[in-house]
XYZ file of N, CA and C in Angstrom:
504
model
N 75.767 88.295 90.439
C 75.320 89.666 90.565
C 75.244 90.271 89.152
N 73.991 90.842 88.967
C 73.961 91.247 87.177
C 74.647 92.576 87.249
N 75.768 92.919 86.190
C 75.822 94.189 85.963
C 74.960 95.384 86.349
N 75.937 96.464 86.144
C 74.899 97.833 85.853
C 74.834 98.289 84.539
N 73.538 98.466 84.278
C 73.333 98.857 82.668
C 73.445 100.421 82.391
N 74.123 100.878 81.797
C 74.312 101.984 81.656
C 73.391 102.639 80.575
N 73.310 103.550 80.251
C 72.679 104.761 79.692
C 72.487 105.882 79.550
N 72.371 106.790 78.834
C 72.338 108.030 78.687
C 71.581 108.522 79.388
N 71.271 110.003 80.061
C 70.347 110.416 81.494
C 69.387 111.051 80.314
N 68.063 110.902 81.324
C 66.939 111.731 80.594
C 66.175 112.846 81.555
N 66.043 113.584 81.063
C 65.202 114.635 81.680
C 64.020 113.952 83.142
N 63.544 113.367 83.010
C 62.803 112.791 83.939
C 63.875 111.941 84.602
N 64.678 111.854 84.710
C 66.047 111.721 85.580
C 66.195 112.939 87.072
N 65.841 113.698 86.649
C 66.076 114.981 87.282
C 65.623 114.825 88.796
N 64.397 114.289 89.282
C 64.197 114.030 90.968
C 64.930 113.166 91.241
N 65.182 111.751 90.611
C 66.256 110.760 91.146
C 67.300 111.390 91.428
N 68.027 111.822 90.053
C 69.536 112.456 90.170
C 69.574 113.144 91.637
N 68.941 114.353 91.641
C 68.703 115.412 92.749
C 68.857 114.775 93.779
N 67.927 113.779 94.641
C 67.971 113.069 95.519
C 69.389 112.187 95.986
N 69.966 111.835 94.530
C 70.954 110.836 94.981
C 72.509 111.582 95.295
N 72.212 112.789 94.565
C 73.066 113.789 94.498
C 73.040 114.336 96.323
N 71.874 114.492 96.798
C 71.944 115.500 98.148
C 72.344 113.815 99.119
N 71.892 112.616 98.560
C 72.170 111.867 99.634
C 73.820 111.328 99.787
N 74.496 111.677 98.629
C 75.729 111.007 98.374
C 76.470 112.048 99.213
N 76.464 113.451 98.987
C 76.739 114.239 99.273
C 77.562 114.688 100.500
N 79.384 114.615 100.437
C 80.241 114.468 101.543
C 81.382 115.407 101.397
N 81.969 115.925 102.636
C 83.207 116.736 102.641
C 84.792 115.878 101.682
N 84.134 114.437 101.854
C 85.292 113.365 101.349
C 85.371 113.474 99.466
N 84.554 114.043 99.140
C 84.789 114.459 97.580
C 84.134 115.205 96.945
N 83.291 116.480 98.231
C 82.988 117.901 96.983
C 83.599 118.678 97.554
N 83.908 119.366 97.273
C 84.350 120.983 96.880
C 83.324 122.653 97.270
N 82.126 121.874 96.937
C 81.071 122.999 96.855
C 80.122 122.786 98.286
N 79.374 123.191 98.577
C 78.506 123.336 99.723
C 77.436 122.287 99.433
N 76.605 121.562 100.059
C 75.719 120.797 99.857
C 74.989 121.078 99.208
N 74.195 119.991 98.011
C 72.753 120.865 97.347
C 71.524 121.050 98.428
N 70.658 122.453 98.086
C 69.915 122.397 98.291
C 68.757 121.671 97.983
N 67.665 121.689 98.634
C 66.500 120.474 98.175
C 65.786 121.118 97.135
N 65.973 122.451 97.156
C 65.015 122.613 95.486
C 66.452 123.291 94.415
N 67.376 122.659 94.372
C 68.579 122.825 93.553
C 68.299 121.738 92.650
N 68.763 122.498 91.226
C 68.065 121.716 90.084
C 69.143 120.625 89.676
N 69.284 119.613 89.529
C 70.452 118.686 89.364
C 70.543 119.022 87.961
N 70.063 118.969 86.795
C 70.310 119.189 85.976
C 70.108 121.054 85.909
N 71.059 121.734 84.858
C 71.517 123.259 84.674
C 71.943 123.808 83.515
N 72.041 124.661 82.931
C 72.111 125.075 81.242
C 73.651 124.622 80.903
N 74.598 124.442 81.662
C 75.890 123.897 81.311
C 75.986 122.354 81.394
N 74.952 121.454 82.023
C 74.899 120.139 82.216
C 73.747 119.846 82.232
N 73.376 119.286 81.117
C 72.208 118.664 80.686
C 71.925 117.307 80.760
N 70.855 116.033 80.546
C 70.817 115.206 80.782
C 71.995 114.495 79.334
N 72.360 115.039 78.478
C 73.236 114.696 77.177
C 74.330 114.600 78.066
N 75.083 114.845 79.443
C 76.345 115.393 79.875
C 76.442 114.304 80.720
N 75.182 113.645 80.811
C 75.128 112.544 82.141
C 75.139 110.978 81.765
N 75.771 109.724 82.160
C 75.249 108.985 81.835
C 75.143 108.255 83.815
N 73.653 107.130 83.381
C 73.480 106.982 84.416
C 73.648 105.285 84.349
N 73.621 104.864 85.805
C 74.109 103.339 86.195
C 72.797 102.921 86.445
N 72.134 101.693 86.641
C 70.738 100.819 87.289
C 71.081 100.053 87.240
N 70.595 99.746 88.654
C 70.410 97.948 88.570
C 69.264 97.581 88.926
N 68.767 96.330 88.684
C 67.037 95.846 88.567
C 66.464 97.014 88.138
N 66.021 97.757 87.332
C 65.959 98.766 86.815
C 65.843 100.584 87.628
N 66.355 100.225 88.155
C 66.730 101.802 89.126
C 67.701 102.285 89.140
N 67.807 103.670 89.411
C 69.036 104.671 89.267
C 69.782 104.882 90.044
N 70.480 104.070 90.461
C 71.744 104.092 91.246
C 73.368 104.759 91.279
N 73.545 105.406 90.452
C 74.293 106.356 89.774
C 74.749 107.200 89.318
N 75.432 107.931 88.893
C 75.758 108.777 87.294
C 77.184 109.242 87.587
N 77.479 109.519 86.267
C 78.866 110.178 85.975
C 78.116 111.215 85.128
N 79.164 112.529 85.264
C 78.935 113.785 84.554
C 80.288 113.941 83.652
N 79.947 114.229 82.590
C 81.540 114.643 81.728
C 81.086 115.920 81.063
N 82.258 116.438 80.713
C 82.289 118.314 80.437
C 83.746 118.535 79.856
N 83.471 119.593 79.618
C 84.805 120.338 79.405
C 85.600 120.886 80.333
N 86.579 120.669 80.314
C 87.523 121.433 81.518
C 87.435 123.206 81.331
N 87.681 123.347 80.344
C 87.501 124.707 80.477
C 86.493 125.568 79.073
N 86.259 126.503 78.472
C 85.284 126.827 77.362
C 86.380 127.259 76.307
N 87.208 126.861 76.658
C 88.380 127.180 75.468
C 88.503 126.347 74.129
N 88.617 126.989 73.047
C 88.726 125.828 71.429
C 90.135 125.054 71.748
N 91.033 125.815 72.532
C 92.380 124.985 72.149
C 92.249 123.998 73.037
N 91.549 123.341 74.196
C 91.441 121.983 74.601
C 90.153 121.496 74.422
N 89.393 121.601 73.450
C 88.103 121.136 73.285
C 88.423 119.514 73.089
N 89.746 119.220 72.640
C 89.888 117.729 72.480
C 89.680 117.186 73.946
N 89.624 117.756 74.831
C 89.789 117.265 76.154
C 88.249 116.551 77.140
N 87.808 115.728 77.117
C 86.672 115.807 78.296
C 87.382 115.541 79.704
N 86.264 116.111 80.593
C 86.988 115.902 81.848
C 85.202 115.300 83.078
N 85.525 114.178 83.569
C 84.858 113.644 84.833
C 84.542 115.089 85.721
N 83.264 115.231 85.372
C 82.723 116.633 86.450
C 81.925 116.319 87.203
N 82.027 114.968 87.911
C 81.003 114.463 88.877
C 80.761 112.893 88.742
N 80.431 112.311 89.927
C 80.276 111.125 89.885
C 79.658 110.644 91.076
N 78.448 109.546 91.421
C 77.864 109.258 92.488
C 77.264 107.646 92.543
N 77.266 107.292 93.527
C 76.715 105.995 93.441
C 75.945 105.881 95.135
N 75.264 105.158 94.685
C 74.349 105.298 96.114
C 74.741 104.087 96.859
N 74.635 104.296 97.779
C 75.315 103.441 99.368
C 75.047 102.210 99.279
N 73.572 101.861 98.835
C 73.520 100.768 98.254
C 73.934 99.831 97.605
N 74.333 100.468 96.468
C 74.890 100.037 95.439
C 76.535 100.182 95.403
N 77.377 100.311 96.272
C 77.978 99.977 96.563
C 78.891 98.803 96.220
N 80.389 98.617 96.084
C 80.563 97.212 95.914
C 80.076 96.200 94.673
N 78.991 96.933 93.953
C 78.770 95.542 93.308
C 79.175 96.659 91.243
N 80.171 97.194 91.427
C 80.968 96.946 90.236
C 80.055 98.572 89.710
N 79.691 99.068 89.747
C 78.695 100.737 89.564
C 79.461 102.038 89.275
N 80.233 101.730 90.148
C 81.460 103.195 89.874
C 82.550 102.546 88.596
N 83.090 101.265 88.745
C 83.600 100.960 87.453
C 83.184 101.087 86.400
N 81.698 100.375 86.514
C 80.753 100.352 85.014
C 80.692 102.211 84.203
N 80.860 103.223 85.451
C 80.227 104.176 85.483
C 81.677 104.731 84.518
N 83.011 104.861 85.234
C 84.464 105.479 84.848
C 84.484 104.733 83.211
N 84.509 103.623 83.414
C 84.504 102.595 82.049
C 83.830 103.089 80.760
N 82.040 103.889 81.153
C 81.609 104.201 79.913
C 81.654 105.577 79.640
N 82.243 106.471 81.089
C 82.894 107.615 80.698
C 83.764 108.043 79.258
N 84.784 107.052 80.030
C 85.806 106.891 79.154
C 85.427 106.782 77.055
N 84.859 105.640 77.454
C 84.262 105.437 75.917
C 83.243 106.156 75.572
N 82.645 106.956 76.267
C 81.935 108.065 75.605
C 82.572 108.970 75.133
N 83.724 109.537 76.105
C 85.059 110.416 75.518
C 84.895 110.593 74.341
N 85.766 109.021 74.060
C 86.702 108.664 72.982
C 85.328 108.660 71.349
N 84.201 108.148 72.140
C 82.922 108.512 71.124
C 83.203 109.544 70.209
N 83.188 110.614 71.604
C 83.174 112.112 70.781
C 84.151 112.572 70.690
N 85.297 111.912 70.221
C 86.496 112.316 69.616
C 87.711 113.082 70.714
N 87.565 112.692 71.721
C 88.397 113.659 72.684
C 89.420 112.468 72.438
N 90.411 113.291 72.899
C 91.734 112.641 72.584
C 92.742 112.370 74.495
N 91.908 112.883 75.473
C 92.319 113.105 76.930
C 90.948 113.070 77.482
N 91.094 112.549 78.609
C 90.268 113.053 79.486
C 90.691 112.758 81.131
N 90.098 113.647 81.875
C 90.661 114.112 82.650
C 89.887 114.435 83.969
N 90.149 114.207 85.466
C 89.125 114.057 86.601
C 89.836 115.101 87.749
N 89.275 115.874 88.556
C 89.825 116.439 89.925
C 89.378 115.133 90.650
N 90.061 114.873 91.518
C 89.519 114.202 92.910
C 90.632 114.592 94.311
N 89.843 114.666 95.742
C 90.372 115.089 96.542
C 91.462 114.308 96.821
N 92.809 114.718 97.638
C 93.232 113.605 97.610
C 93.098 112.783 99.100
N 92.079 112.637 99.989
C 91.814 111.999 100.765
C 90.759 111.180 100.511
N 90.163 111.020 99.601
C 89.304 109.804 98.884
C 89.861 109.168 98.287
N 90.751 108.364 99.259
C 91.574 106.967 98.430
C 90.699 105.791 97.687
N 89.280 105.802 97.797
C 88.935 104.954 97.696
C 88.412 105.549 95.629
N 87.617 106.443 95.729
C 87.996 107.206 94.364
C 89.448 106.686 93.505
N 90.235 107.432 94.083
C 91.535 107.455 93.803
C 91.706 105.818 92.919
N 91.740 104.973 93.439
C 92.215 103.440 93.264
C 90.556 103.027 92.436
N 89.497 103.460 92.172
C 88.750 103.370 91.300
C 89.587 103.683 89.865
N 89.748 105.157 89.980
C 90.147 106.308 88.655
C 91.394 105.065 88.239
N 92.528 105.015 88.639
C 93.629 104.099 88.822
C 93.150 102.824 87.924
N 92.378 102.304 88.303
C 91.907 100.873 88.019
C 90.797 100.829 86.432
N 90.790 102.061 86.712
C 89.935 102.614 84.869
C 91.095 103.324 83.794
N 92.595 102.801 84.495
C 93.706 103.593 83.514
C 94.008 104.649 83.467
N 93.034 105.853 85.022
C 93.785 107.136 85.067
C 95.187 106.956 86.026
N 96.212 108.239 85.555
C 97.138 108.256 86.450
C 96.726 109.609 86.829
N 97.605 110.027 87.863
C 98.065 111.070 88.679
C 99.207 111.985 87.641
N 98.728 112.747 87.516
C 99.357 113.667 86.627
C 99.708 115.371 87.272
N 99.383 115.712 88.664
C 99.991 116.344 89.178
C 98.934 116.754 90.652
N 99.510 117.087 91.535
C 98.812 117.474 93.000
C 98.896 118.743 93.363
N 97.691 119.352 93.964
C 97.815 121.012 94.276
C 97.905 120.533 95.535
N 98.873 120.906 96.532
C 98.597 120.714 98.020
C 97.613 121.721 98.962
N 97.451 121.145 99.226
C 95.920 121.963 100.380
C 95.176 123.009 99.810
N 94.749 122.823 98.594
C 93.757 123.645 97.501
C 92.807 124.207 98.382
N 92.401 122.898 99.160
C 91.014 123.651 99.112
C 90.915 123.479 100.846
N 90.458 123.983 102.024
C 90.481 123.802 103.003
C 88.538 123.518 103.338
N 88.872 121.851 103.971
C 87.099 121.918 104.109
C 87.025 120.979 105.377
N 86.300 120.856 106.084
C 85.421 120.083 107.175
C 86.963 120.740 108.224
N 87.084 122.118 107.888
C 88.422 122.242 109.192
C 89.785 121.576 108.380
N 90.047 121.115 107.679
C 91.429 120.770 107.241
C 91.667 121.056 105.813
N 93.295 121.458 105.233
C 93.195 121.683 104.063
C 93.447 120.193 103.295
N 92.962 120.430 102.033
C 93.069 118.876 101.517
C 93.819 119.165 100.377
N 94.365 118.161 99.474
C 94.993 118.259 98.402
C 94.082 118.246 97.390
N 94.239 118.954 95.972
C 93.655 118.412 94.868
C 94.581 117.929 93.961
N 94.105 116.854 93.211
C 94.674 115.830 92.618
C 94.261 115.659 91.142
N 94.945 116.039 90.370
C 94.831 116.094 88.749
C 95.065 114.871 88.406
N 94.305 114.133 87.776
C 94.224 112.850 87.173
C 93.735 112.553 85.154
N 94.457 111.699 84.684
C 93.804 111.628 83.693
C 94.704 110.636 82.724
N 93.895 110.650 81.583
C 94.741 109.596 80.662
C 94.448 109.535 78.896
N 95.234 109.887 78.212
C 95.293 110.039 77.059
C 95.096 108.685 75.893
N 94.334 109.187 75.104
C 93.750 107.760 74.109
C 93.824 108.445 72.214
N 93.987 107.610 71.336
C 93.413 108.352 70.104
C 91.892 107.584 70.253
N 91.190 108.747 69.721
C 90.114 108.450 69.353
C 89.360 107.691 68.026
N 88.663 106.549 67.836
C 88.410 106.115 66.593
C 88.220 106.758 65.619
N 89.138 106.606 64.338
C 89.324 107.225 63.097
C 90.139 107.719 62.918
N 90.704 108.413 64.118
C 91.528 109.654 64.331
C 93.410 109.039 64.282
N 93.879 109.791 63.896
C 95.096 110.111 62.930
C 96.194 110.541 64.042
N 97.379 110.359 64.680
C 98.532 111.060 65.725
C 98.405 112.351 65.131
């Protein structure tokens, strides 16, 4: 089975993304209400620079989003996982790893020194992804957020690195 090749997202990304975004789209790991069909996947806070995307045989099966946790200078060292998708398809054959994996080293690219993911905590299957890319569990909000009728936990995850060049 060939890898997924990763890459940076491009503007003509934007109908795939959209699409894969409304089809992935589950109470088991968003937070927010479903996208609409003319909701722009890309937005002035997340640009195609914020995205990198997964393919295999050359199609877009993927993406991870990274950001800042918050607009503050005093954790700018920080990136944080603001999204992540893989299509049903693609599934199983190594996509969400490839995807956490070049997260990570994009991070550390741009000098962040942490980075850092929400995930619900009833998406065990997430969970033991993040885990298996070297995040831990670093603290739990219990029943944050109440959705499909039940409250769920949110789950602070993440894992600290120096970044190349960079000095303790």
């Amino acid at each position: 089975m060939p890898a997924p090749h990763i890459r940076q997202a491009r503007s003509d990304d934007e109908q795939t993304l959209r699409r894969l975004d409304q089809e992935t789209w589950s109470y088991q790991h968003a937070v927010s209400p479903p996208p609409g069909p003319d909701d722009p996947f890309f937005r002035e806070t997340s640009g195609p620079a914020d995205h990198l995307v997964a393919e295999l045989d050359g199609a877009v099966v993927g993406y991870v989003r990274l950001g800042f946790p918050t607009g503050l200078a005093s954790n700018a060292h920080v990136r944080q996982i603001r999204g992540l998708a893989v299509a049903d398809a693609a599934r199983g054959k190594g996509v969400g790893r490839a995807l956490v994996q070049a997260a990570v080293e994009e991070a550390r690219r741009l000098g962040a020194r942490r980075i850092t993911l929400r995930v619900l905590g009833h998406n065990t299957a997430a969970r033991r992804l993040y885990e298996s890319g070297g995040f831990a569990v670093e603290g739990v909000q219990p029943g944050e957020f109440f959705l499909d009728g039940r409250y769920v936990d949110d789950v602070l995850m993440g894992q600290s690195f120096t970044p190349p060049g960079a000095t303790t």
